[in-house]
Amino acid sequence: MEWLKQLKDVVGEADDVMDEVHYEMLRREVKNRDQPGPVVPYRPYPETVPNLDEFKMLGGRMKKSASYTY
């Protein structure tokens, strides 16, 4: 049953390769975790405090609605 021994060897080698791939993924995850992320501006209540772009859009809508005559 030489083929069975060869199969076991190949499966063992494939398992080693998968271990190396998993190790590399974890290594990169840890490396990226230690990198500083992008700076995000502090907004205390982002769902209730609109940003500047939202104010500009709102202002444009108000001008349009004010131009309508009733």
CSV table of N, CA, C and O in Angstrom, one decimal:
chain,number,residue,atom,x,y,z
A,1,MET,N,0.8,-1.2,0.0
A,1,MET,CA,0.0,0.0,0.0
A,1,MET,C,0.9,1.3,0.0
A,1,MET,O,0.7,2.1,0.8
A,2,GLU,N,1.7,1.3,-0.9
A,2,GLU,CA,2.6,2.4,-1.1
A,2,GLU,C,1.8,3.7,-1.4
A,2,GLU,O,2.2,4.8,-1.0
A,3,TRP,N,0.7,3.6,-2.2
A,3,TRP,CA,0.0,4.8,-2.6
A,3,TRP,C,-0.6,5.4,-1.3
A,3,TRP,O,-0.8,6.6,-1.3
A,4,LEU,N,-1.0,4.6,-0.3
A,4,LEU,CA,-1.6,5.2,0.9
A,4,LEU,C,-0.6,6.0,1.7
A,4,LEU,O,-0.8,7.1,2.2
A,5,LYS,N,0.7,5.5,1.7
A,5,LYS,CA,1.8,6.2,2.4
A,5,LYS,C,2.0,7.5,1.6
A,5,LYS,O,2.2,8.6,2.3
A,6,GLN,N,2.0,7.5,0.3
A,6,GLN,CA,2.3,8.7,-0.5
A,6,GLN,C,1.1,9.7,-0.3
A,6,GLN,O,1.4,10.9,-0.2
A,7,LEU,N,-0.1,9.2,-0.2
A,7,LEU,CA,-1.2,10.1,0.0
A,7,LEU,C,-1.1,10.8,1.4
A,7,LEU,O,-1.4,12.0,1.5
A,8,LYS,N,-0.8,10.0,2.4
A,8,LYS,CA,-0.6,10.6,3.7
A,8,LYS,C,0.5,11.6,3.7
A,8,LYS,O,0.3,12.7,4.4
A,9,ASP,N,1.6,11.4,3.0
A,9,ASP,CA,2.6,12.4,2.9
A,9,ASP,C,2.2,13.7,2.3
A,9,ASP,O,2.5,14.8,2.7
A,10,VAL,N,1.4,13.5,1.2
A,10,VAL,CA,0.9,14.7,0.5
A,10,VAL,C,-0.1,15.5,1.3
A,10,VAL,O,0.0,16.7,1.4
A,11,VAL,N,-1.0,14.7,2.0
A,11,VAL,CA,-1.9,15.4,2.9
A,11,VAL,C,-1.2,16.1,4.1
A,11,VAL,O,-1.5,17.3,4.4
A,12,GLY,N,-0.1,15.5,4.6
A,12,GLY,CA,0.7,16.2,5.6
A,12,GLY,C,1.3,17.4,5.1
A,12,GLY,O,1.4,18.4,5.8
A,13,GLU,N,1.9,17.4,3.9
A,13,GLU,CA,2.5,18.6,3.3
A,13,GLU,C,1.4,19.7,3.1
A,13,GLU,O,1.7,20.9,3.3
A,14,ALA,N,0.3,19.3,2.6
A,14,ALA,CA,-0.8,20.3,2.4
A,14,ALA,C,-1.2,20.9,3.7
A,14,ALA,O,-1.5,22.1,3.8
A,15,ASP,N,-1.3,20.1,4.8
A,15,ASP,CA,-1.6,20.6,6.1
A,15,ASP,C,-0.6,21.6,6.6
A,15,ASP,O,-0.9,22.7,7.1
A,16,ASP,N,0.7,21.3,6.3
A,16,ASP,CA,1.8,22.3,6.6
A,16,ASP,C,1.6,23.6,5.9
A,16,ASP,O,1.8,24.7,6.5
A,17,VAL,N,1.3,23.5,4.6
A,17,VAL,CA,1.1,24.7,3.8
A,17,VAL,C,-0.1,25.5,4.4
A,17,VAL,O,0.0,26.8,4.5
A,18,MET,N,-1.2,24.9,4.7
A,18,MET,CA,-2.3,25.6,5.3
A,18,MET,C,-1.9,26.2,6.6
A,18,MET,O,-2.4,27.4,6.9
A,19,ASP,N,-1.1,25.6,7.4
A,19,ASP,CA,-0.7,26.2,8.7
A,19,ASP,C,0.1,27.5,8.4
A,19,ASP,O,0.0,28.5,9.1
A,20,GLU,N,1.0,27.4,7.4
A,20,GLU,CA,1.8,28.6,7.1
A,20,GLU,C,0.9,29.7,6.6
A,20,GLU,O,1.2,30.9,6.9
A,21,VAL,N,-0.1,29.4,5.8
A,21,VAL,CA,-1.0,30.4,5.3
A,21,VAL,C,-1.8,31.1,6.5
A,21,VAL,O,-1.9,32.3,6.6
A,22,HIS,N,-2.2,30.2,7.4
A,22,HIS,CA,-3.0,30.7,8.5
A,22,HIS,C,-2.1,31.6,9.4
A,22,HIS,O,-2.5,32.7,9.9
A,23,TYR,N,-0.8,31.2,9.6
A,23,TYR,CA,0.1,32.0,10.4
A,23,TYR,C,0.3,33.3,9.7
A,23,TYR,O,0.4,34.4,10.4
A,24,GLU,N,0.5,33.3,8.4
A,24,GLU,CA,0.8,34.6,7.7
A,24,GLU,C,-0.4,35.5,7.8
A,24,GLU,O,-0.3,36.8,8.0
A,25,MET,N,-1.6,35.0,7.7
A,25,MET,CA,-2.9,35.8,7.9
A,25,MET,C,-2.9,36.4,9.3
A,25,MET,O,-3.2,37.6,9.4
A,26,LEU,N,-2.6,35.7,10.3
A,26,LEU,CA,-2.6,36.2,11.7
A,26,LEU,C,-1.5,37.2,11.9
A,26,LEU,O,-1.7,38.2,12.5
A,27,ARG,N,-0.3,37.0,11.3
A,27,ARG,CA,0.8,37.9,11.4
A,27,ARG,C,0.4,39.3,10.8
A,27,ARG,O,0.6,40.3,11.4
A,28,ARG,N,-0.2,39.2,9.6
A,28,ARG,CA,-0.6,40.5,9.0
A,28,ARG,C,-1.7,41.2,9.8
A,28,ARG,O,-1.7,42.4,9.9
A,29,GLU,N,-2.6,40.4,10.4
A,29,GLU,CA,-3.7,41.0,11.2
A,29,GLU,C,-3.1,41.7,12.4
A,29,GLU,O,-3.5,42.9,12.7
A,30,VAL,N,-2.2,41.1,13.0
A,30,VAL,CA,-1.5,41.8,14.2
A,30,VAL,C,-0.7,43.0,13.7
A,30,VAL,O,-0.8,44.0,14.4
A,31,LYS,N,0.0,42.9,12.6
A,31,LYS,CA,0.8,44.0,12.1
A,31,LYS,C,-0.2,45.2,11.8
A,31,LYS,O,0.1,46.3,12.1
A,32,ASN,N,-1.3,44.9,11.1
A,32,ASN,CA,-2.2,46.0,10.8
A,32,ASN,C,-2.9,46.6,12.0
A,32,ASN,O,-3.2,47.7,12.0
A,33,ARG,N,-3.1,45.8,13.0
A,33,ARG,CA,-3.8,46.2,14.2
A,33,ARG,C,-2.9,47.2,14.9
A,33,ARG,O,-3.3,48.2,15.6
A,34,ASP,N,-1.5,47.0,14.8
A,34,ASP,CA,-0.6,47.9,15.5
A,34,ASP,C,-0.4,49.2,14.7
A,34,ASP,O,0.2,50.2,15.2
A,35,GLN,N,-0.8,49.3,13.5
A,35,GLN,CA,-0.7,50.5,12.6
A,35,GLN,C,-1.7,51.5,13.1
A,35,GLN,O,-2.9,51.2,13.3
A,36,PRO,N,-1.4,52.8,13.1
A,36,PRO,CA,-2.4,53.8,13.4
A,36,PRO,C,-3.4,53.9,12.3
A,36,PRO,O,-3.1,53.9,11.1
A,37,GLY,N,-4.7,54.0,12.7
A,37,GLY,CA,-5.7,54.1,11.7
A,37,GLY,C,-5.9,55.6,11.3
A,37,GLY,O,-5.3,56.5,11.8
A,38,PRO,N,-6.9,55.8,10.4
A,38,PRO,CA,-7.2,57.2,10.0
A,38,PRO,C,-7.8,58.0,11.1
A,38,PRO,O,-8.4,57.5,12.0
A,39,VAL,N,-7.5,59.3,11.1
A,39,VAL,CA,-8.0,60.1,12.1
A,39,VAL,C,-9.4,60.5,11.8
A,39,VAL,O,-9.7,61.0,10.7
A,40,VAL,N,-10.3,60.2,12.7
A,40,VAL,CA,-11.8,60.5,12.5
A,40,VAL,C,-12.1,61.7,13.4
A,40,VAL,O,-11.9,61.7,14.6
A,41,PRO,N,-12.7,62.7,12.8
A,41,PRO,CA,-13.1,63.9,13.6
A,41,PRO,C,-14.2,63.5,14.7
A,41,PRO,O,-15.0,62.6,14.4
A,42,TYR,N,-14.0,64.1,15.8
A,42,TYR,CA,-15.0,63.8,16.9
A,42,TYR,C,-16.3,64.5,16.7
A,42,TYR,O,-16.4,65.7,16.4
A,43,ARG,N,-17.4,63.7,16.7
A,43,ARG,CA,-18.7,64.2,16.6
A,43,ARG,C,-19.5,63.5,17.7
A,43,ARG,O,-19.7,62.3,17.7
A,44,PRO,N,-19.9,64.3,18.7
A,44,PRO,CA,-20.5,63.7,19.9
A,44,PRO,C,-21.8,62.9,19.6
A,44,PRO,O,-22.0,61.9,20.2
A,45,TYR,N,-22.6,63.4,18.7
A,45,TYR,CA,-23.9,62.8,18.4
A,45,TYR,C,-24.0,62.7,16.9
A,45,TYR,O,-24.8,63.6,16.4
A,46,PRO,N,-23.4,61.9,16.2
A,46,PRO,CA,-23.3,61.9,14.7
A,46,PRO,C,-24.7,61.8,14.1
A,46,PRO,O,-25.0,62.3,13.1
A,47,GLU,N,-25.6,61.1,14.8
A,47,GLU,CA,-27.0,60.9,14.2
A,47,GLU,C,-27.8,62.2,14.3
A,47,GLU,O,-28.8,62.4,13.6
A,48,THR,N,-27.4,63.1,15.2
A,48,THR,CA,-28.3,64.3,15.4
A,48,THR,C,-27.6,65.6,15.0
A,48,THR,O,-28.2,66.6,14.9
A,49,VAL,N,-26.2,65.6,14.9
A,49,VAL,CA,-25.5,66.8,14.5
A,49,VAL,C,-25.0,66.6,13.1
A,49,VAL,O,-24.1,65.9,12.8
A,50,PRO,N,-25.7,67.4,12.2
A,50,PRO,CA,-25.3,67.2,10.7
A,50,PRO,C,-23.9,67.8,10.5
A,50,PRO,O,-23.5,68.7,11.2
A,51,ASN,N,-23.3,67.3,9.5
A,51,ASN,CA,-22.0,67.9,9.1
A,51,ASN,C,-22.2,69.1,8.2
A,51,ASN,O,-23.3,69.4,7.8
A,52,LEU,N,-21.1,69.7,7.7
A,52,LEU,CA,-21.2,70.9,6.9
A,52,LEU,C,-21.9,70.6,5.6
A,52,LEU,O,-22.7,71.5,5.1
A,53,ASP,N,-21.6,69.5,5.0
A,53,ASP,CA,-22.3,69.2,3.7
A,53,ASP,C,-23.8,69.1,3.8
A,53,ASP,O,-24.5,69.5,3.0
A,54,GLU,N,-24.2,68.5,5.0
A,54,GLU,CA,-25.7,68.4,5.2
A,54,GLU,C,-26.3,69.8,5.4
A,54,GLU,O,-27.4,70.0,4.9
A,55,PHE,N,-25.6,70.7,6.0
A,55,PHE,CA,-26.1,72.0,6.2
A,55,PHE,C,-26.2,72.7,4.8
A,55,PHE,O,-27.2,73.4,4.5
A,56,LYS,N,-25.2,72.5,3.9
A,56,LYS,CA,-25.2,73.1,2.6
A,56,LYS,C,-26.4,72.6,1.8
A,56,LYS,O,-27.1,73.3,1.1
A,57,MET,N,-26.7,71.3,1.9
A,57,MET,CA,-27.8,70.7,1.1
A,57,MET,C,-29.1,71.2,1.7
A,57,MET,O,-30.0,71.6,0.9
A,58,LEU,N,-29.2,71.4,3.0
A,58,LEU,CA,-30.4,71.9,3.6
A,58,LEU,C,-30.6,73.3,3.2
A,58,LEU,O,-31.8,73.7,2.9
A,59,GLY,N,-29.6,74.1,3.2
A,59,GLY,CA,-29.7,75.5,2.8
A,59,GLY,C,-30.2,75.6,1.3
A,59,GLY,O,-31.0,76.5,1.0
A,60,GLY,N,-29.7,74.8,0.4
A,60,GLY,CA,-30.1,74.8,-1.0
A,60,GLY,C,-31.6,74.5,-1.1
A,60,GLY,O,-32.3,75.1,-1.8
A,61,ARG,N,-32.1,73.5,-0.3
A,61,ARG,CA,-33.5,73.2,-0.3
A,61,ARG,C,-34.4,74.3,0.2
A,61,ARG,O,-35.4,74.5,-0.3
A,62,MET,N,-33.9,75.0,1.3
A,62,MET,CA,-34.6,76.1,1.8
A,62,MET,C,-34.8,77.2,0.8
A,62,MET,O,-35.8,77.8,0.7
A,63,LYS,N,-33.7,77.5,0.1
A,63,LYS,CA,-33.8,78.5,-0.9
A,63,LYS,C,-34.8,78.2,-2.0
A,63,LYS,O,-35.6,79.0,-2.4
A,64,LYS,N,-34.8,76.9,-2.4
A,64,LYS,CA,-35.7,76.5,-3.4
A,64,LYS,C,-37.2,76.6,-2.9
A,64,LYS,O,-38.1,77.1,-3.6
A,65,SER,N,-37.4,76.2,-1.7
A,65,SER,CA,-38.8,76.2,-1.2
A,65,SER,C,-39.2,77.6,-0.9
A,65,SER,O,-40.4,78.0,-1.0
A,66,ALA,N,-38.3,78.5,-0.6
A,66,ALA,CA,-38.7,79.9,-0.3
A,66,ALA,C,-39.0,80.6,-1.6
A,66,ALA,O,-39.7,81.6,-1.6
A,67,SER,N,-38.5,80.1,-2.8
A,67,SER,CA,-38.8,80.8,-4.0
A,67,SER,C,-40.2,80.4,-4.5
A,67,SER,O,-40.7,81.1,-5.5
A,68,TYR,N,-40.8,79.4,-4.0
A,68,TYR,CA,-42.2,79.1,-4.4
A,68,TYR,C,-43.2,80.1,-3.9
A,68,TYR,O,-43.1,80.6,-2.7
A,69,THR,N,-44.2,80.5,-4.6
A,69,THR,CA,-45.3,81.3,-4.1
A,69,THR,C,-46.5,80.5,-3.9
A,69,THR,O,-46.8,79.6,-4.6
A,70,TYR,N,-47.2,80.8,-2.8
A,70,TYR,CA,-48.4,80.1,-2.5
A,70,TYR,C,-49.6,80.9,-2.8
A,70,TYR,O,-49.7,82.0,-2.7
